[in-house]
PDB file of C-alpha atoms and ligand atoms in Angstrom:
ATOM      1  CA  MET A  48       7.446   0.936 -19.362  1.00 42.00           C
ATOM      2  CA  THR A  49       9.675  -1.630 -17.743  1.00 43.00           C
ATOM      3  CA  PRO A  50      13.029  -2.164 -19.402  1.00 40.00           C
ATOM      4  CA  ASN A  51      13.889  -5.707 -20.392  1.00 36.00           C
ATOM      5  CA  SER A  52      14.944  -7.755 -17.397  1.00 41.00           C
ATOM      6  CA  PRO A  53      14.961 -11.390 -16.320  1.00 38.00           C
ATOM      7  CA  GLY A  54      11.741 -13.067 -15.191  1.00 50.00           C
ATOM      8  CA  ASP A  55       8.589 -13.718 -17.088  1.00 58.00           C
ATOM      9  CA  SER A  56       6.533 -10.735 -15.948  1.00 64.00           C
ATOM     10  CA  HIS A  57       9.368  -8.243 -16.616  1.00 69.00           C
ATOM     11  CA  ALA A  58      10.805  -9.404 -19.891  1.00 76.00           C
ATOM     12  CA  ILE A  59       8.107  -7.600 -21.869  1.00 81.00           C
ATOM     13  CA  ALA A  60       7.547  -3.869 -21.288  1.00 81.00           C
ATOM     14  CA  ARG A  61       4.427  -2.994 -19.311  1.00 81.00           C
ATOM     15  CA  ARG A  62       2.768  -0.292 -17.323  1.00 79.00           C
ATOM     16  CA  GLY A  63       3.772  -0.015 -13.647  1.00 87.00           C
ATOM     17  CA  LEU A  64       1.005  -0.879 -11.202  1.00 95.00           C
ATOM     18  CA  MET A  65      -0.025   0.484  -7.818  1.00 97.00           C
ATOM     19  CA  LEU A  66      -0.413  -2.182  -5.126  1.00 98.00           C
ATOM     20  CA  VAL A  67      -2.370  -1.062  -2.085  1.00 98.00           C
ATOM     21  CA  LEU A  68      -2.306  -2.980   1.201  1.00 98.00           C
ATOM     22  CA  SER A  69      -4.899  -1.955   3.813  1.00 97.00           C
ATOM     23  CA  SER A  70      -5.814  -3.438   7.149  1.00 94.00           C
ATOM     24  CA  PRO A  71      -6.730  -2.408  10.644  1.00 90.00           C
ATOM     25  CA  SER A  72      -3.608  -1.497  12.661  1.00 81.00           C
ATOM     26  CA  GLY A  73      -1.961  -4.623  13.976  1.00 81.00           C
ATOM     27  CA  ALA A  74      -3.070  -7.100  11.330  1.00 89.00           C
ATOM     28  CA  GLY A  75       0.495  -7.616  10.116  1.00 88.00           C
ATOM     29  CA  LYS A  76       0.524  -5.368   7.065  1.00 92.00           C
ATOM     30  CA  THR A  77       3.923  -3.780   7.867  1.00 91.00           C
ATOM     31  CA  THR A  78       5.592  -7.169   8.122  1.00 93.00           C
ATOM     32  CA  ILE A  79       4.101  -8.268   4.826  1.00 96.00           C
ATOM     33  CA  SER A  80       5.128  -5.028   3.074  1.00 96.00           C
ATOM     34  CA  ARG A  81       8.707  -5.275   4.326  1.00 95.00           C
ATOM     35  CA  ALA A  82       9.028  -8.854   3.139  1.00 97.00           C
ATOM     36  CA  LEU A  83       7.705  -7.973  -0.329  1.00 97.00           C
ATOM     37  CA  LEU A  84      10.092  -5.056  -0.663  1.00 96.00           C
ATOM     38  CA  LYS A  85      13.049  -7.155   0.398  1.00 96.00           C
ATOM     39  CA  THR A  86      12.566  -9.867  -2.183  1.00 94.00           C
ATOM     40  CA  ASP A  87      11.193  -7.827  -5.089  1.00 95.00           C
ATOM     41  CA  GLU A  88      13.514  -5.374  -6.885  1.00 93.00           C
ATOM     42  CA  HIS A  89      10.712  -4.110  -9.110  1.00 93.00           C
ATOM     43  CA  LEU A  90       8.647  -2.882  -6.159  1.00 97.00           C
ATOM     44  CA  THR A  91       9.193   0.410  -4.304  1.00 97.00           C
ATOM     45  CA  MET A  92       7.336   1.781  -1.291  1.00 97.00           C
ATOM     46  CA  SER A  93       5.415   5.027  -1.309  1.00 97.00           C
ATOM     47  CA  ILE A  94       6.394   6.866   1.844  1.00 97.00           C
ATOM     48  CA  SER A  95       3.541   8.926   3.224  1.00 97.00           C
ATOM     49  CA  VAL A  96       3.580  12.262   5.032  1.00 98.00           C
ATOM     50  CA  THR A  97       1.913  12.304   8.426  1.00 98.00           C
ATOM     51  CA  THR A  98       1.283  14.823  11.194  1.00 98.00           C
ATOM     52  CA  ARG A  99       1.483  12.163  13.874  1.00 96.00           C
ATOM     53  CA  ALA A 100       4.527  11.869  16.138  1.00 96.00           C
ATOM     54  CA  PRO A 101       7.145   9.261  15.330  1.00 96.00           C
ATOM     55  CA  ARG A 102       6.928   6.022  17.349  1.00 90.00           C
ATOM     56  CA  PRO A 103      10.147   4.692  18.908  1.00 90.00           C
ATOM     57  CA  GLY A 104      12.291   3.263  16.164  1.00 92.00           C
ATOM     58  CA  GLU A 105      10.548   5.092  13.331  1.00 94.00           C
ATOM     59  CA  GLU A 106      12.691   7.194  10.991  1.00 96.00           C
ATOM     60  CA  HIS A 107      11.885  10.277   9.022  1.00 97.00           C
ATOM     61  CA  GLY A 108      12.154   9.447   5.341  1.00 95.00           C
ATOM     62  CA  ARG A 109      12.018   5.664   5.903  1.00 94.00           C
ATOM     63  CA  ASP A 110       8.720   5.075   7.722  1.00 93.00           C
ATOM     64  CA  TYR A 111       7.074   8.430   7.083  1.00 96.00           C
ATOM     65  CA  PHE A 112       7.870  12.015   6.358  1.00 97.00           C
ATOM     66  CA  PHE A 113       6.861  13.542   9.684  1.00 98.00           C
ATOM     67  CA  VAL A 114       5.546  17.061   9.105  1.00 98.00           C
ATOM     68  CA  ALA A 115       3.827  19.744  11.141  1.00 98.00           C
ATOM     69  CA  GLU A 116       0.164  20.510  10.404  1.00 97.00           C
ATOM     70  CA  PRO A 117       0.752  23.782   8.535  1.00 98.00           C
ATOM     71  CA  GLU A 118       3.191  22.045   6.194  1.00 98.00           C
ATOM     72  CA  TYR A 119       0.711  19.201   5.576  1.00 98.00           C
ATOM     73  CA  HIS A 120      -2.112  21.625   4.770  1.00 98.00           C
ATOM     74  CA  LYS A 121       0.164  23.554   2.434  1.00 98.00           C
ATOM     75  CA  MET A 122       0.920  20.296   0.595  1.00 98.00           C
ATOM     76  CA  VAL A 123      -2.820  19.513   0.281  1.00 97.00           C
ATOM     77  CA  LYS A 124      -3.513  22.999  -1.031  1.00 98.00           C
ATOM     78  CA  GLY A 125      -0.635  22.868  -3.475  1.00 98.00           C
ATOM     79  CA  GLY A 126      -1.930  19.589  -4.992  1.00 96.00           C
ATOM     80  CA  GLU A 127       1.245  17.807  -3.862  1.00 97.00           C
ATOM     81  CA  LEU A 128      -0.632  14.782  -2.487  1.00 97.00           C
ATOM     82  CA  LEU A 129      -2.086  12.019  -4.627  1.00 96.00           C
ATOM     83  CA  GLU A 130      -4.568  11.202  -1.853  1.00 97.00           C
ATOM     84  CA  HIS A 131      -4.951  12.314   1.707  1.00 98.00           C
ATOM     85  CA  ALA A 132      -7.118  11.448   4.706  1.00 97.00           C
ATOM     86  CA  ARG A 133      -7.611  11.989   8.392  1.00 96.00           C
ATOM     87  CA  VAL A 134      -7.012   8.743  10.344  1.00 90.00           C
ATOM     88  CA  PHE A 135      -7.637   8.812  14.103  1.00 80.00           C
ATOM     89  CA  ASP A 136      -6.523  12.294  15.097  1.00 87.00           C
ATOM     90  CA  ASN A 137      -3.789  12.677  12.519  1.00 95.00           C
ATOM     91  CA  PHE A 138      -3.497  13.549   8.870  1.00 98.00           C
ATOM     92  CA  TYR A 139      -1.830  11.291   6.300  1.00 98.00           C
ATOM     93  CA  GLY A 140      -1.118  11.697   2.593  1.00 98.00           C
ATOM     94  CA  THR A 141       0.799  10.250  -0.367  1.00 98.00           C
ATOM     95  CA  PRO A 142       3.329  12.578  -2.029  1.00 97.00           C
ATOM     96  CA  ARG A 143       2.504  12.671  -5.731  1.00 95.00           C
ATOM     97  CA  SER A 144       5.856  13.293  -7.390  1.00 94.00           C
ATOM     98  CA  TYR A 145       7.697  10.169  -6.138  1.00 95.00           C
ATOM     99  CA  VAL A 146       4.858   7.839  -7.201  1.00 94.00           C
ATOM    100  CA  GLU A 147       4.594   9.451 -10.625  1.00 92.00           C
ATOM    101  CA  GLN A 148       8.371   9.213 -11.209  1.00 92.00           C
ATOM    102  CA  GLN A 149       8.445   5.558 -10.190  1.00 92.00           C
ATOM    103  CA  LEU A 150       5.478   4.542 -12.351  1.00 89.00           C
ATOM    104  CA  ALA A 151       6.944   6.445 -15.309  1.00 85.00           C
ATOM    105  CA  ALA A 152      10.168   4.414 -14.847  1.00 86.00           C
ATOM    106  CA  GLY A 153       8.131   1.196 -15.000  1.00 84.00           C
ATOM    107  CA  ARG A 154       8.397   0.346 -11.323  1.00 92.00           C
ATOM    108  CA  ASP A 155       5.526  -0.923  -9.262  1.00 96.00           C
ATOM    109  CA  VAL A 156       4.599   1.069  -6.185  1.00 97.00           C
ATOM    110  CA  LEU A 157       3.401  -0.351  -2.836  1.00 98.00           C
ATOM    111  CA  PHE A 158       1.076   1.720  -0.615  1.00 98.00           C
ATOM    112  CA  ASP A 159       0.226   1.202   3.013  1.00 95.00           C
ATOM    113  CA  ILE A 160      -2.827   3.408   3.192  1.00 96.00           C
ATOM    114  CA  ASP A 161      -6.359   3.224   4.669  1.00 94.00           C
ATOM    115  CA  TRP A 162      -9.665   2.628   2.877  1.00 96.00           C
ATOM    116  CA  GLN A 163     -10.297   6.387   2.368  1.00 96.00           C
ATOM    117  CA  GLY A 164      -7.022   6.773   0.510  1.00 97.00           C
ATOM    118  CA  THR A 165      -7.672   3.598  -1.463  1.00 97.00           C
ATOM    119  CA  GLN A 166     -10.982   4.964  -2.709  1.00 96.00           C
ATOM    120  CA  GLN A 167      -9.318   8.192  -3.805  1.00 97.00           C
ATOM    121  CA  LEU A 168      -6.521   6.342  -5.648  1.00 96.00           C
ATOM    122  CA  LYS A 169      -9.034   4.063  -7.286  1.00 95.00           C
ATOM    123  CA  ALA A 170     -10.954   7.070  -8.635  1.00 94.00           C
ATOM    124  CA  SER A 171      -7.774   8.522 -10.193  1.00 90.00           C
ATOM    125  CA  ALA A 172      -5.748   5.422 -11.129  1.00 89.00           C
ATOM    126  CA  GLY A 173      -8.548   2.998 -12.211  1.00 87.00           C
ATOM    127  CA  SER A 174      -7.203  -0.352 -13.355  1.00 87.00           C
ATOM    128  CA  ASP A 175      -3.589   0.639 -12.588  1.00 91.00           C
ATOM    129  CA  LEU A 176      -4.569   0.021  -8.951  1.00 96.00           C
ATOM    130  CA  VAL A 177      -4.582  -3.443  -7.326  1.00 98.00           C
ATOM    131  CA  SER A 178      -5.931  -3.478  -3.797  1.00 98.00           C
ATOM    132  CA  VAL A 179      -5.504  -6.079  -1.102  1.00 98.00           C
ATOM    133  CA  PHE A 180      -7.196  -6.071   2.318  1.00 98.00           C
ATOM    134  CA  ILE A 181      -5.451  -7.907   5.135  1.00 97.00           C
ATOM    135  CA  LEU A 182      -7.682  -9.319   7.859  1.00 96.00           C
ATOM    136  CA  PRO A 183      -6.468 -10.584  11.230  1.00 94.00           C
ATOM    137  CA  PRO A 184      -7.397 -14.213  12.024  1.00 93.00           C
ATOM    138  CA  SER A 185      -9.484 -13.062  15.045  1.00 93.00           C
ATOM    139  CA  ILE A 186     -10.230 -10.022  17.084  1.00 90.00           C
ATOM    140  CA  ALA A 187      -8.313 -11.508  20.082  1.00 90.00           C
ATOM    141  CA  ASP A 188      -5.256 -11.867  17.876  1.00 90.00           C
ATOM    142  CA  LEU A 189      -5.546  -8.251  16.736  1.00 88.00           C
ATOM    143  CA  GLU A 190      -5.703  -7.003  20.318  1.00 87.00           C
ATOM    144  CA  LYS A 191      -2.724  -9.161  21.277  1.00 86.00           C
ATOM    145  CA  ARG A 192      -0.679  -7.728  18.458  1.00 83.00           C
ATOM    146  CA  LEU A 193      -1.660  -4.167  19.277  1.00 79.00           C
ATOM    147  CA  ARG A 194      -0.641  -4.682  22.886  1.00 80.00           C
ATOM    148  CA  GLY A 195       2.519  -6.545  21.899  1.00 73.00           C
ATOM    149  CA  ARG A 196       3.769  -3.381  20.205  1.00 63.00           C
ATOM    150  CA  ALA A 197       3.700  -1.595  23.589  1.00 62.00           C
ATOM    151  CA  GLN A 198       4.327   1.670  21.830  1.00 69.00           C
ATOM    152  CA  ASP A 199       0.935   3.211  22.303  1.00 71.00           C
ATOM    153  CA  SER A 200      -0.933   4.211  25.476  1.00 82.00           C
ATOM    154  CA  GLU A 201      -3.925   2.172  26.744  1.00 85.00           C
ATOM    155  CA  GLU A 202      -6.269   4.841  25.515  1.00 85.00           C
ATOM    156  CA  VAL A 203      -4.783   4.679  22.016  1.00 78.00           C
ATOM    157  CA  VAL A 204      -5.012   0.858  22.004  1.00 82.00           C
ATOM    158  CA  GLN A 205      -8.685   1.019  23.020  1.00 86.00           C
ATOM    159  CA  ARG A 206      -9.525   3.569  20.364  1.00 82.00           C
ATOM    160  CA  ARG A 207      -7.691   1.533  17.737  1.00 80.00           C
ATOM    161  CA  MET A 208      -9.630  -1.592  18.732  1.00 87.00           C
ATOM    162  CA  ALA A 209     -12.866   0.377  18.422  1.00 88.00           C
ATOM    163  CA  ARG A 210     -11.849   1.602  14.992  1.00 86.00           C
ATOM    164  CA  ALA A 211     -10.740  -1.881  13.844  1.00 88.00           C
ATOM    165  CA  SER A 212     -14.256  -3.141  13.405  1.00 86.00           C
ATOM    166  CA  ASP A 213     -15.150   0.001  11.386  1.00 91.00           C
ATOM    167  CA  GLU A 214     -12.088  -0.432   9.211  1.00 92.00           C
ATOM    168  CA  MET A 215     -12.749  -4.137   8.692  1.00 94.00           C
ATOM    169  CA  SER A 216     -16.164  -3.347   7.246  1.00 95.00           C
ATOM    170  CA  HIS A 217     -14.411  -1.998   4.122  1.00 97.00           C
ATOM    171  CA  TRP A 218     -13.089  -5.375   2.896  1.00 97.00           C
ATOM    172  CA  PRO A 219     -15.673  -5.617   0.062  1.00 97.00           C
ATOM    173  CA  GLU A 220     -14.171  -2.508  -1.628  1.00 97.00           C
ATOM    174  CA  TYR A 221     -10.902  -4.383  -2.265  1.00 98.00           C
ATOM    175  CA  ASP A 222      -9.871  -6.665  -5.175  1.00 98.00           C
ATOM    176  CA  TYR A 223      -8.323  -9.314  -2.862  1.00 98.00           C
ATOM    177  CA  VAL A 224      -8.672 -10.268   0.765  1.00 98.00           C
ATOM    178  CA  VAL A 225      -5.940 -12.126   2.725  1.00 98.00           C
ATOM    179  CA  VAL A 226      -6.583 -13.518   6.192  1.00 97.00           C
ATOM    180  CA  ASN A 227      -3.222 -13.309   7.941  1.00 96.00           C
ATOM    181  CA  ARG A 228      -3.190 -16.582   9.948  1.00 96.00           C
ATOM    182  CA  ASP A 229       0.363 -17.322   9.029  1.00 96.00           C
ATOM    183  CA  VAL A 230       2.615 -14.481   7.995  1.00 96.00           C
ATOM    184  CA  GLU A 231       4.753 -16.571   5.583  1.00 97.00           C
ATOM    185  CA  GLN A 232       1.676 -17.855   3.824  1.00 98.00           C
ATOM    186  CA  SER A 233       0.218 -14.341   3.659  1.00 98.00           C
ATOM    187  CA  ILE A 234       3.456 -13.010   2.101  1.00 98.00           C
ATOM    188  CA  ALA A 235       3.333 -15.809  -0.486  1.00 98.00           C
ATOM    189  CA  GLN A 236      -0.321 -14.989  -1.231  1.00 98.00           C
ATOM    190  CA  VAL A 237       0.381 -11.303  -1.807  1.00 98.00           C
ATOM    191  CA  GLN A 238       3.386 -12.253  -3.966  1.00 97.00           C
ATOM    192  CA  SER A 239       1.085 -14.451  -6.075  1.00 97.00           C
ATOM    193  CA  ILE A 240      -1.373 -11.613  -6.503  1.00 98.00           C
ATOM    194  CA  LEU A 241       1.412  -9.327  -7.671  1.00 97.00           C
ATOM    195  CA  THR A 242       2.799 -11.952 -10.077  1.00 96.00           C
ATOM    196  CA  ALA A 243      -0.625 -12.566 -11.654  1.00 96.00           C
ATOM    197  CA  GLU A 244      -1.486  -8.816 -11.836  1.00 96.00           C
ATOM    198  CA  ARG A 245       1.842  -8.111 -13.590  1.00 94.00           C
ATOM    199  CA  LEU A 246       0.989 -10.674 -16.246  1.00 93.00           C
ATOM    200  CA  ARG A 247      -2.397  -9.093 -17.094  1.00 93.00           C
ATOM    201  CA  GLN A 248      -2.692  -8.634 -20.842  1.00 91.00           C
ATOM    202  CA  ARG A 249      -3.931  -5.055 -20.599  1.00 89.00           C
ATOM    203  CA  ARG A 250      -0.849  -3.893 -18.724  1.00 88.00           C
ATOM    204  CA  ARG A 251       1.429  -5.416 -21.321  1.00 89.00           C
ATOM    205  CA  ALA A 252      -0.485  -4.728 -24.497  1.00 89.00           C
ATOM    206  CA  ALA A 253       2.067  -2.325 -26.022  1.00 86.00           C
ATOM    207  CA  GLY A 254       5.017  -4.592 -25.210  1.00 90.00           C
ATOM    208  CA  LEU A 255       3.198  -7.684 -26.444  1.00 93.00           C
ATOM    209  CA  VAL A 256       2.308  -6.146 -29.787  1.00 93.00           C
ATOM    210  CA  ALA A 257       6.032  -5.507 -30.433  1.00 92.00           C
ATOM    211  CA  PHE A 258       7.054  -8.930 -29.102  1.00 93.00           C
ATOM    212  CA  VAL A 259       4.504 -10.901 -31.140  1.00 94.00           C
ATOM    213  CA  ASN A 260       5.090  -8.805 -34.263  1.00 94.00           C
ATOM    214  CA  THR A 261       8.814  -9.572 -34.062  1.00 93.00           C
ATOM    215  CA  MET A 262       8.081 -13.318 -33.791  1.00 94.00           C
ATOM    216  CA  ARG A 263       5.762 -13.067 -36.767  1.00 95.00           C
ATOM    217  CA  GLY A 264       8.385 -11.267 -38.787  1.00 93.00           C
ATOM    218  CA  GLN A 265       6.514  -7.957 -38.842  1.00 84.00           C
ATOM    219  CA  SER A 266       7.797  -4.713 -37.463  1.00 70.00           C
TER     220      SER A 266
HETATM  221  P1  5GP B 419      -0.099   4.391  11.678  1.00 84.25           P
HETATM  222  O1  5GP B 419      -0.275   5.687  12.340  1.00 84.25           O
HETATM  223  O2  5GP B 419      -0.418   3.179  12.547  1.00 84.25           O
HETATM  224  O3  5GP B 419       1.256   4.248  10.981  1.00 84.25           O
HETATM  225  O4  5GP B 419      -1.179   4.337  10.440  1.00 84.25           O
HETATM  226  C1  5GP B 419      -2.534   4.508  10.746  1.00 84.25           C
HETATM  227  C2  5GP B 419      -3.352   4.232   9.498  1.00 84.25           C
HETATM  228  O5  5GP B 419      -3.078   5.278   8.512  1.00 84.25           O
HETATM  229  C3  5GP B 419      -3.000   2.885   8.826  1.00 84.25           C
HETATM  230  O6  5GP B 419      -4.262   2.242   8.458  1.00 84.25           O
HETATM  231  C4  5GP B 419      -2.279   3.330   7.541  1.00 84.25           C
HETATM  232  O7  5GP B 419      -2.521   2.403   6.475  1.00 84.25           O
HETATM  233  C5  5GP B 419      -2.898   4.665   7.260  1.00 84.25           C
HETATM  234  N1  5GP B 419      -2.049   5.515   6.399  1.00 84.25           N
HETATM  235  C6  5GP B 419      -0.715   5.634   6.434  1.00 84.25           C
HETATM  236  N2  5GP B 419      -0.280   6.486   5.492  1.00 84.25           N
HETATM  237  C7  5GP B 419      -1.372   6.899   4.815  1.00 84.25           C
HETATM  238  C8  5GP B 419      -1.569   7.748   3.680  1.00 84.25           C
HETATM  239  O8  5GP B 419      -0.661   8.326   3.102  1.00 84.25           O
HETATM  240  N3  5GP B 419      -2.843   7.900   3.285  1.00 84.25           N
HETATM  241  C9  5GP B 419      -3.926   7.271   3.882  1.00 84.25           C
HETATM  242  N4  5GP B 419      -5.142   7.500   3.372  1.00 84.25           N
HETATM  243  N5  5GP B 419      -3.760   6.475   4.935  1.00 84.25           N
HETATM  244  C10 5GP B 419      -2.512   6.280   5.409  1.00 84.25           C
END
C-alpha cells in the first residue's frame, strides 16, 4: 500500500502496479523509460540480469546485472527470476526479490522486457500488470535509429532488423500501443496511461473504503 503523499493518485493507499514497456530495439523505449523515471518518484525500474556483454557506456547495476551463463542458469533453477527469456543469442531475466519488495512498499515498477517476458508476467501478475507496446513511426526510422547507435556490428543490426518485424507482430497482446513519432508526445502518453491506471478503482478499493467511511462518519 502506498503511504499518504501529495497528488491525487497517491493520496489514497493502493496496490503497486507493474508497468511493462516493450518494443523492437531502437523504437525509443529507453528514452521514454528514463524520462518517466526522472519525473516520477513513485516509479522504480526493474533491472534485469543478462548474459550479453555490456555495450559502451552501460553500467553493471544501472543498465543490467551482467552475469555469466552458469550464474544465470543457477538463478533460473533457484526460482530467483520472475520471468526469463532468450532474446537473440542471449538470456535475460527479471530478479524477483527487488520487484516484490518494491510492490510491497507500494511503489510502481517499470519493466523494459520483451513480449515473452510480458506474457509470463501477465500469467502471474494478472491485473497488476499494465502493458504498453511502443512502435516506431516507420521501418526506415527504426533502421536509422539502430544505425545511429553505432554500438553494434552490421551483422547484429541486420539481425535486429529482421527480428523487428517479428517483435512488432506482438502488439495485439498489449493493453496500450504508442507510436513513437515524437518522443515528448510519447512520454506524455505513457504518463497519461500511468496516471489513469493508478486511479483504477480496483487498485484502490481498500484505501477508498477507509476514506469514504471516514467521510461518512463510520469507522
Ligand atoms: P538489449 O540487449 O537491446 O538491451 O535488449 C534486447 C531485448 O531484450 C529488448 O527487447 C529488451 O526489452 C529485452 N529484455 C531486457 N531485459 C529483459 C528481461 O529481463 N526479460 C525479458 N523477457 N526481456 C528482456
